[in-house]
Coordinates of C-alpha atoms and ligand atoms in Angstrom, one line a residue:
M1 CA -64.6 -11.3 73.2
S2 CA -61.7 -9.3 74.0
I3 CA -58.5 -11.1 73.9
R4 CA -57.3 -9.4 77.3
L5 CA -60.8 -11.7 78.9
R6 CA -60.1 -15.0 76.3
L7 CA -55.7 -14.4 77.8
T8 CA -56.9 -14.5 81.6
L9 CA -60.0 -17.1 81.3
L10 CA -57.5 -19.2 79.5
Y11 CA -54.6 -18.7 81.7
S12 CA -56.9 -18.9 85.0
G13 CA -58.8 -22.3 83.5
I14 CA -54.9 -24.2 83.0
L15 CA -54.1 -23.2 86.9
V16 CA -57.3 -24.5 87.9
C17 CA -57.2 -27.3 86.6
T18 CA -52.5 -27.4 87.2
L19 CA -54.5 -27.1 91.3
V20 CA -57.3 -29.1 91.2
I21 CA -54.6 -32.5 90.0
F22 CA -52.2 -31.1 92.2
S23 CA -55.0 -31.3 94.7
V24 CA -56.3 -35.0 93.8
V25 CA -52.7 -36.8 93.6
L26 CA -51.9 -34.7 97.6
Y27 CA -55.1 -35.6 99.4
V28 CA -54.9 -40.1 97.7
L29 CA -51.0 -40.5 98.7
V30 CA -51.8 -38.7 102.3
A31 CA -54.7 -40.7 102.9
R32 CA -53.2 -43.7 101.7
F33 CA -49.9 -43.7 103.1
S34 CA -51.7 -42.8 106.4
L35 CA -53.8 -46.1 107.0
Q36 CA -50.4 -47.9 105.1
W37 CA -48.5 -46.7 108.8
Q38 CA -51.8 -47.1 110.6
E39 CA -51.8 -50.5 109.2
R40 CA -48.1 -51.1 110.2
A41 CA -48.4 -49.9 113.9
L42 CA -51.4 -52.4 114.2
A43 CA -49.8 -55.1 112.7
E44 CA -46.8 -54.5 115.6
E45 CA -49.4 -54.5 118.0
A46 CA -50.1 -57.4 117.5
A47 CA -47.0 -59.1 117.5
Q48 CA -46.2 -57.7 120.1
I49 CA -49.2 -58.9 122.2
V50 CA -48.2 -62.3 121.3
T51 CA -44.9 -62.2 121.7
Q52 CA -45.1 -60.9 125.4
G53 CA -45.0 -63.8 128.3
E54 CA -47.1 -65.7 128.3
F55 CA -50.1 -65.7 126.0
R56 CA -53.3 -66.9 126.6
L57 CA -56.5 -66.6 124.3
T58 CA -58.4 -66.8 127.6
V59 CA -57.4 -63.6 129.2
I60 CA -56.4 -60.5 127.1
R61 CA -53.3 -58.5 128.2
T62 CA -52.5 -55.4 125.7
P63 CA -48.5 -54.9 126.0
Q64 CA -46.7 -52.7 128.4
G65 CA -47.3 -49.1 128.4
K66 CA -50.4 -49.4 125.6
V67 CA -52.7 -50.0 128.2
A68 CA -53.0 -45.8 129.0
I69 CA -53.8 -46.4 125.3
P70 CA -57.8 -47.1 125.5
Q71 CA -58.3 -46.5 122.0
T72 CA -56.6 -50.7 121.2
F73 CA -59.1 -52.6 121.1
V74 CA -58.3 -56.4 121.5
Q75 CA -59.8 -60.0 120.9
T76 CA -59.3 -63.3 120.7
R77 CA -61.8 -65.5 118.3
D78 CA -61.2 -70.2 118.4
L79 CA -60.5 -71.3 114.8
S80 CA -63.9 -71.9 114.1
G81 CA -64.3 -67.5 114.9
Q82 CA -65.9 -67.6 118.2
V83 CA -65.1 -65.3 120.2
I84 CA -63.1 -66.1 123.4
S85 CA -62.7 -62.4 125.5
R86 CA -62.2 -59.7 124.7
S87 CA -60.6 -55.9 126.7
I88 CA -62.8 -54.7 128.9
N89 CA -62.5 -50.8 126.4
L90 CA -64.7 -53.0 123.7
N91 CA -67.8 -52.9 126.4
G92 CA -69.5 -55.6 125.0
Y93 CA -68.6 -54.6 121.5
E94 CA -67.7 -57.4 119.5
L95 CA -65.1 -57.2 116.9
P96 CA -65.9 -58.3 113.5
L97 CA -64.5 -60.8 110.9
S98 CA -65.5 -61.4 108.1
S99 CA -66.5 -64.9 106.8
Q100 CA -63.5 -64.4 104.3
G101 CA -60.9 -63.4 106.6
L102 CA -61.6 -66.0 108.6
T103 CA -61.5 -68.4 105.3
A104 CA -58.2 -66.5 104.4
L105 CA -56.8 -67.2 108.6
T106 CA -57.9 -70.5 108.9
N107 CA -57.5 -72.1 105.7
G108 CA -54.1 -69.7 104.8
P109 CA -52.0 -68.9 103.8
A110 CA -52.7 -65.9 104.4
T111 CA -51.3 -64.9 108.6
G112 CA -52.5 -61.4 109.3
W113 CA -55.9 -59.7 107.8
L114 CA -57.1 -56.6 107.6
E115 CA -60.3 -54.9 107.4
I116 CA -62.5 -51.4 108.3
V117 CA -65.7 -51.7 109.4
R118 CA -68.5 -48.7 110.0
T119 CA -69.5 -47.8 113.4
D120 CA -71.4 -45.4 114.7
N121 CA -68.5 -43.3 115.7
G122 CA -66.8 -43.4 113.0
R123 CA -64.9 -46.2 111.0
L124 CA -62.5 -48.8 112.4
L125 CA -59.2 -50.4 111.6
V126 CA -59.3 -53.9 112.6
Y127 CA -55.9 -56.7 111.9
S128 CA -56.5 -60.3 112.9
R129 CA -54.1 -62.7 112.6
T130 CA -53.6 -66.8 113.8
V131 CA -52.0 -67.3 116.8
T132 CA -50.1 -70.8 116.9
A133 CA -49.1 -72.2 119.0
N134 CA -46.0 -75.2 118.7
G135 CA -45.9 -74.0 114.6
Q136 CA -50.1 -75.2 115.4
P137 CA -52.7 -72.2 114.2
V138 CA -54.9 -72.7 117.7
G139 CA -56.8 -69.1 117.2
I140 CA -57.4 -65.6 116.2
L141 CA -56.0 -62.0 118.2
Q142 CA -58.3 -59.1 116.6
V143 CA -56.8 -55.8 117.0
A144 CA -58.7 -53.2 116.3
R145 CA -58.2 -48.6 116.3
P146 CA -60.7 -46.4 115.5
L147 CA -59.5 -44.1 112.2
A148 CA -61.6 -40.9 113.7
D149 CA -58.3 -38.8 113.7
L150 CA -57.3 -40.1 110.6
D151 CA -59.8 -39.0 108.8
Q152 CA -60.5 -35.7 111.0
A153 CA -57.5 -34.7 109.4
L154 CA -57.9 -35.9 105.7
A155 CA -61.3 -34.1 105.9
M156 CA -59.6 -31.0 106.7
L157 CA -56.8 -31.9 104.1
R158 CA -59.7 -31.7 102.3
R159 CA -60.7 -28.5 103.4
Y160 CA -58.2 -26.5 102.9
L161 CA -56.8 -27.6 99.3
T162 CA -60.6 -27.1 98.4
V163 CA -60.4 -23.0 99.8
G164 CA -57.0 -23.1 98.5
T165 CA -57.8 -23.8 95.0
V166 CA -60.7 -21.2 94.6
V167 CA -58.7 -19.2 96.4
S168 CA -55.7 -19.2 93.8
T169 CA -58.0 -19.6 91.0
I170 CA -60.0 -16.3 92.0
T171 CA -56.3 -14.4 92.6
A172 CA -54.6 -15.7 90.0
F173 CA -57.2 -14.3 87.6
F174 CA -57.8 -11.4 88.6
V175 CA -53.7 -11.2 88.8
G176 CA -53.8 -11.9 85.2
W177 CA -56.6 -9.8 83.9
V178 CA -54.8 -6.5 85.6
L179 CA -51.4 -8.9 84.2
A180 CA -52.8 -8.6 80.3
G181 CA -54.1 -5.4 80.4
A182 CA -50.7 -3.9 81.3
S183 CA -49.4 -6.4 78.2
L184 CA -51.9 -5.3 76.0
R185 CA -51.9 -1.4 76.4
P186 CA -48.9 -0.2 74.1
I187 CA -51.5 -2.5 71.7
N188 CA -54.7 -0.1 72.5
R189 CA -52.4 2.8 71.8
I190 CA -51.1 1.8 68.7
T191 CA -54.9 1.1 67.4
Q192 CA -55.6 4.7 68.9
I193 CA -52.3 6.0 67.1
A194 CA -53.3 4.8 63.8
R195 CA -57.2 5.2 64.0
E196 CA -55.7 9.4 64.8
I197 CA -53.6 9.0 62.1
G198 CA -55.9 7.3 58.9
Q199 CA -58.4 10.1 60.5
A200 CA -56.3 13.5 60.2
R201 CA -53.7 11.5 57.2
D202 CA -50.9 13.0 58.9
F203 CA -48.9 10.3 57.7
S204 CA -45.6 12.6 59.5
R205 CA -46.9 11.1 62.8
R206 CA -45.4 8.0 64.0
V207 CA -45.9 5.2 66.8
D208 CA -43.7 6.0 69.9
Y209 CA -42.6 3.0 71.9
D210 CA -40.3 2.8 74.4
G211 CA -40.6 -0.8 75.8
P212 CA -38.9 -3.7 74.8
N213 CA -38.0 -5.2 71.1
D214 CA -40.7 -8.1 71.7
E215 CA -43.4 -8.4 69.2
I216 CA -45.0 -5.4 70.1
G217 CA -41.7 -3.6 69.5
A218 CA -41.1 -5.3 66.0
L219 CA -44.9 -4.7 65.2
V220 CA -44.5 -0.5 65.9
T221 CA -41.0 -0.7 63.7
T222 CA -43.0 -2.4 60.9
L223 CA -45.7 0.2 61.3
N224 CA -43.3 3.0 61.2
E225 CA -41.9 2.3 58.5
M226 CA -44.7 1.2 56.4
L227 CA -45.7 4.7 57.2
T228 CA -42.6 6.1 56.4
E229 CA -43.4 4.3 52.9
L230 CA -46.8 5.7 52.7
Q231 CA -45.7 9.5 53.6
A232 CA -42.9 9.0 50.4
A233 CA -45.9 7.6 48.4
Y234 CA -48.1 10.2 49.6
Q235 CA -45.8 13.1 48.8
Q236 CA -45.0 11.6 45.9
V237 CA -48.5 11.6 44.3
E238 CA -48.7 15.6 46.3
H239 CA -45.6 16.8 44.6
A240 CA -47.2 14.9 40.7
L241 CA -50.6 17.1 41.8
Q242 CA -48.6 20.2 42.4
A243 CA -46.3 19.7 39.4
Q244 CA -49.7 18.8 37.1
R245 CA -51.7 21.7 38.6
R246 CA -47.9 23.6 37.5
F247 CA -48.2 22.7 34.3
V248 CA -51.6 23.4 33.7
A249 CA -50.9 27.2 34.7
D250 CA -48.3 27.2 32.9
A251 CA -49.3 25.7 29.8
S252 CA -52.7 28.1 30.3
H253 CA -50.4 31.2 30.4
E254 CA -48.4 30.4 27.0
L255 CA -51.5 30.0 25.0
R256 CA -52.8 33.0 26.6
T257 CA -49.7 35.6 25.9
P258 CA -49.8 34.7 21.7
L259 CA -53.8 35.2 21.8
T260 CA -53.4 38.2 23.0
T261 CA -50.3 39.1 20.6
L262 CA -53.0 38.2 18.2
R263 CA -56.1 40.0 19.5
G264 CA -54.2 43.2 19.7
N265 CA -52.9 42.5 15.9
V266 CA -56.6 41.9 14.8
E267 CA -57.9 44.7 16.8
L268 CA -54.5 46.7 14.8
L269 CA -56.2 45.0 11.4
Q270 CA -59.7 46.1 11.9
R271 CA -58.8 49.9 12.6
E272 CA -61.0 52.5 10.7
P273 CA -58.7 54.3 8.4
P274 CA -57.2 51.0 8.2
L275 CA -53.5 50.7 8.0
P276 CA -50.8 51.5 5.5
L277 CA -51.0 48.0 3.0
E278 CA -47.2 47.1 3.8
E279 CA -47.8 48.0 8.0
Q280 CA -51.2 45.5 6.9
R281 CA -48.8 42.4 5.5
A282 CA -45.9 42.8 8.3
I283 CA -48.8 42.3 11.2
L284 CA -50.1 39.8 9.1
A285 CA -47.0 38.1 9.2
D286 CA -46.8 38.5 13.0
V287 CA -49.8 36.8 13.0
A288 CA -48.8 34.1 10.5
A289 CA -45.5 33.4 12.6
E290 CA -48.0 33.5 15.9
I291 CA -50.3 30.4 14.9
E292 CA -47.1 28.9 13.6
R293 CA -45.6 28.9 17.8
M294 CA -49.1 28.0 18.7
I295 CA -49.4 25.1 17.1
R296 CA -46.9 23.8 17.6
L297 CA -47.8 24.5 21.5
V298 CA -50.5 23.3 21.1
R299 CA -48.9 20.0 19.1
E300 CA -46.3 19.5 21.3
L301 CA -48.8 20.1 24.8
L302 CA -50.6 17.3 23.1
T303 CA -46.9 15.2 22.7
L304 CA -47.3 15.8 27.0
A305 CA -50.3 15.0 27.8
R306 CA -50.6 11.4 26.2
A307 CA -47.2 9.9 27.6
D308 CA -48.5 11.5 30.8
A309 CA -51.7 9.9 30.6
G310 CA -49.2 6.6 29.5
L311 CA -48.4 6.2 26.3
R312 CA -47.6 2.6 24.9
P313 CA -44.7 2.5 22.6
R314 CA -45.3 0.5 19.5
L315 CA -41.7 -1.6 20.2
E316 CA -39.7 -3.0 16.7
P317 CA -36.3 -3.0 16.3
V318 CA -34.9 -0.1 15.0
Q319 CA -32.0 0.6 12.4
L320 CA -30.2 3.9 14.1
G321 CA -28.0 4.7 10.9
S322 CA -30.8 5.3 8.2
L323 CA -32.8 6.6 10.9
V324 CA -30.1 9.1 12.3
E325 CA -28.9 10.0 9.0
D326 CA -33.4 10.8 8.4
A327 CA -33.2 13.0 11.3
V328 CA -30.4 14.8 10.7
R329 CA -31.6 15.5 7.0
Q330 CA -35.2 16.9 7.9
A331 CA -33.5 19.4 11.5
Q332 CA -31.3 20.9 8.3
L333 CA -33.9 21.1 6.6
L334 CA -35.6 23.3 8.9
R335 CA -33.0 24.9 9.7
P336 CA -30.5 24.9 6.7
R337 CA -27.1 26.4 9.5
P338 CA -24.3 25.3 10.8
V339 CA -23.0 22.0 9.5
A340 CA -25.0 19.3 10.8
R341 CA -22.5 15.5 9.9
V342 CA -24.0 12.0 10.9
R343 CA -21.0 9.3 11.9
V344 CA -21.8 6.3 11.3
E345 CA -19.0 4.0 12.1
R346 CA -20.5 0.4 13.1
D347 CA -25.3 0.8 13.4
V348 CA -27.0 -0.7 15.8
V349 CA -30.6 -2.1 16.0
V350 CA -32.4 -0.8 19.2
R351 CA -35.2 -2.2 20.7
A352 CA -38.0 1.1 20.6
D353 CA -40.6 2.8 18.5
R354 CA -39.6 4.0 15.4
D355 CA -41.7 7.2 15.6
L356 CA -41.3 8.4 19.3
L357 CA -36.7 7.8 18.3
Y358 CA -37.3 10.4 15.8
Q359 CA -39.4 12.7 17.5
V360 CA -36.9 12.9 20.1
L361 CA -33.5 12.9 17.8
L362 CA -35.9 16.3 16.4
I363 CA -35.9 17.5 19.3
L364 CA -32.2 17.2 20.3
L365 CA -30.8 17.8 16.6
D366 CA -33.0 21.3 16.5
N367 CA -32.0 22.1 19.6
A368 CA -28.4 21.2 18.8
L369 CA -28.5 23.4 15.5
K370 CA -30.9 26.3 17.1
Y371 CA -27.9 26.3 20.3
T372 CA -24.7 26.8 18.0
P373 CA -23.6 29.6 16.3
E374 CA -23.5 29.9 12.4
D375 CA -20.0 28.9 12.1
G376 CA -20.7 26.5 14.5
M377 CA -20.7 22.6 14.1
V378 CA -23.4 19.7 14.8
E379 CA -22.9 15.8 14.9
A380 CA -25.1 13.3 15.3
T381 CA -23.0 9.9 16.1
V382 CA -24.2 5.9 17.0
V383 CA -22.9 4.9 20.4
V384 CA -23.1 1.5 22.2
E385 CA -22.2 0.5 25.7
Q386 CA -23.0 -2.5 27.5
G387 CA -25.8 -4.0 26.5
R388 CA -27.1 -0.6 25.6
A389 CA -27.1 1.9 22.1
G390 CA -28.7 5.4 20.6
I391 CA -27.4 8.3 19.6
A392 CA -25.0 11.1 20.7
V393 CA -26.3 14.7 19.2
R394 CA -23.2 17.0 20.4
D395 CA -22.8 21.0 18.7
T396 CA -20.2 23.6 19.8
G397 CA -22.7 25.9 21.1
I398 CA -22.9 27.9 24.0
G399 CA -23.4 25.3 25.9
I400 CA -25.3 25.0 29.7
D401 CA -25.1 26.9 32.9
P402 CA -23.9 24.4 35.4
A403 CA -26.7 26.1 37.5
I404 CA -29.4 25.7 34.6
M405 CA -28.3 22.1 34.2
P406 CA -31.0 20.6 36.8
H407 CA -33.8 22.5 35.4
I408 CA -34.0 21.4 31.2
F409 CA -35.1 19.0 31.8
E410 CA -38.7 20.2 33.3
R411 CA -42.0 21.7 31.4
F412 CA -41.3 25.3 30.6
F413 CA -38.2 25.3 31.7
R414 CA -36.1 28.0 29.2
G415 CA -32.5 28.9 29.6
D416 CA -32.1 32.6 30.3
S417 CA -30.2 33.1 26.3
A418 CA -33.3 30.4 25.3
R419 CA -35.9 32.9 25.9
S420 CA -35.9 35.4 22.8
G421 CA -35.9 32.6 20.7
E422 CA -38.9 30.5 19.4
G423 CA -39.0 27.5 21.9
T424 CA -41.4 27.0 24.2
G425 CA -39.2 25.1 27.2
L426 CA -41.2 21.6 25.8
G427 CA -38.1 19.9 24.1
L428 CA -35.9 18.4 26.7
A429 CA -39.5 17.6 28.5
I430 CA -40.9 15.9 25.8
A431 CA -37.6 13.9 24.8
K432 CA -37.4 12.4 28.6
S433 CA -41.0 11.2 28.4
L434 CA -40.7 9.5 25.1
L435 CA -37.1 7.7 26.5
E436 CA -38.8 6.3 29.1
A437 CA -41.7 5.5 28.0
M438 CA -39.3 3.3 25.5
R439 CA -37.4 2.1 28.6
G440 CA -34.3 4.4 27.5
E441 CA -32.6 7.1 29.0
I442 CA -31.4 10.7 28.7
R443 CA -27.9 12.5 29.8
V444 CA -26.4 14.6 28.8
V445 CA -22.7 17.2 29.5
S446 CA -22.1 20.1 28.2
R447 CA -20.3 23.1 29.3
P448 CA -20.5 27.1 28.7
G449 CA -19.5 28.6 25.5
E450 CA -17.4 24.8 24.6
G451 CA -21.2 22.6 23.5
S452 CA -23.1 20.2 24.7
I453 CA -23.5 16.5 23.7
F454 CA -26.8 14.8 24.3
T455 CA -26.9 11.4 24.4
V456 CA -30.2 9.2 23.5
L457 CA -29.7 4.9 25.0
L458 CA -32.4 2.1 24.4
P459 CA -32.2 -1.1 25.0
V460 CA -30.4 -3.1 22.2
E461 CA -31.8 -5.3 20.1
P462 CA -30.0 -8.4 21.3
A463 CA -30.3 -10.1 18.0
S464 CA -27.8 -7.3 16.5
A465 CA -24.4 -7.3 17.4
E466 CA -23.3 -5.6 20.4
G467 CA -19.8 -5.8 22.0
E468 CA -17.9 -4.1 20.1
A469 CA -19.2 -1.0 21.9
R470 CA -17.8 2.2 21.4
A471 CA -18.2 5.1 24.1
A472 CA -20.0 8.3 23.9
P473 CA -17.9 10.6 22.1
S474 CA -15.9 13.2 24.8
L475 CA -16.8 16.6 24.9
V476 CA -14.1 18.6 22.1
S477 CA -14.0 22.3 22.0
P478 CA -15.0 23.6 18.7
A479 CA -11.7 22.9 15.6
Ligands
ADP501 P1 -36.4 25.2 24.5 O1 -37.8 25.5 23.5 O2 -35.8 26.6 24.6 O3 -35.5 25.1 23.6 P2 -36.5 23.0 25.7 O4 -37.0 21.9 26.4 O5 -35.5 22.1 24.6 O6 -36.2 24.0 25.6 O7 -34.2 23.2 26.5 C1 -34.5 23.4 28.2 C2 -33.8 24.5 27.4 O8 -32.4 23.9 27.6 C3 -33.4 25.4 27.2 O9 -34.5 27.2 26.8 C4 -31.7 25.7 26.9 O10 -31.6 27.6 27.3 C5 -31.6 24.5 26.5 N1 -31.0 24.0 26.1 C6 -31.6 23.1 25.3 N2 -30.4 21.9 24.8 C7 -29.0 23.4 24.6 C8 -27.9 23.2 23.4 N3 -28.5 21.8 22.8 N4 -27.2 23.8 24.1 C9 -27.6 24.7 24.9 N5 -28.2 24.7 25.8 C10 -29.5 23.6 25.2

């Protein structure tokens, strides 16, 4: 059953109950008060008959002015209940008096007795009272009136109330149906739009609603907020997918270049007649260098793919001092120029994966050495910052152009000055991925022509001393 029908039935049901209760109470009250009024009037009339002039049980004289009312019947009885006389309009009919009434009147204490009797012409209200002479009861006076008018009025009231209730209920049902439909229309619209959004996957669409800020307004606002979130999430996934596609395309391209060079070189070596030995040696050296580059590229791609798939680093306490010394030594073995120094004024223990952090350091040191001229200087320093610590790798090299700064952590991005070198453009991207996996962070400050500082920061191992913080070094011009 639809909410619309349920609401309409509920409201109509409540209205029916209210109207029925109201009608019943009204009818009962009107019937009771009208009867009481009739009773009082009849008792008054009986009193007037008794008190006017000289009243005799044998001669019925109706009060002045009331004679014209043929609807008032009068009758007298003696104390044994025997009828003595009755008014002419009774036409021989005897006004009844129950034995109960007779007993009550003759034995006291009642002086008046009311009875309703049914006759062929409808109900009759009979009032009986004792008549006294010198303080002694001598007989009974009975006055009666037909209740036909009252019954007719009550029957009419009953009819009006019934018809009124039925008509009001039917009207209320239809009005309620229309109103419920009107107030539920926005919900139908929301359902329709939500369905369309789901089918078309168009999360940029919003539910337009210019009604008041009531429950439906709140629903629309919440729905639109949810759509905004969905749109953001969808776009994020879309960007990630695009980045992944670009990455695969770039990786294929990067791998194809050395392979093409290799094929060219191999074809040269296969030539008939063979090339002079000297040239063959030079080509073989090229082939070896190219293979070396490919091995490095594939290794780096593998590292990135693993990081993308969700690296699970083995986090443990890592002493920064020895780690940075080892890394600088290793980096200098690979690239003996320029001079690299290590400054460890305070040793700190961070929470990291030793191997991954070592890899990051090698990338930063290798870059620093790579992009710094022979007379320059590279320095690795242990730094401590509120709750975190790490290593700053400072060089007095070529620095980074602010225009390319936002891109240096992108995959396969290489600055102009680096293009001719042997880099793959993956180093910083790998460093960033590895640090993120360890809940660390990488920052860079650089000035073209002056040098750069790459700082990696990781959470400090709680047991190690912290707080005696030393700020990361500021950029200084090469001496
Ligand atoms: P690459 O293999 O080219 O070094 P990276 O991802 O390691 O790739 O670095 C991206 C780019 O950032 C480099 O091509 C270079 O332009 C710039 N860069 C990185 N480190 C430094 C540095 N220490 N000094 C100057 N430029 C740097």
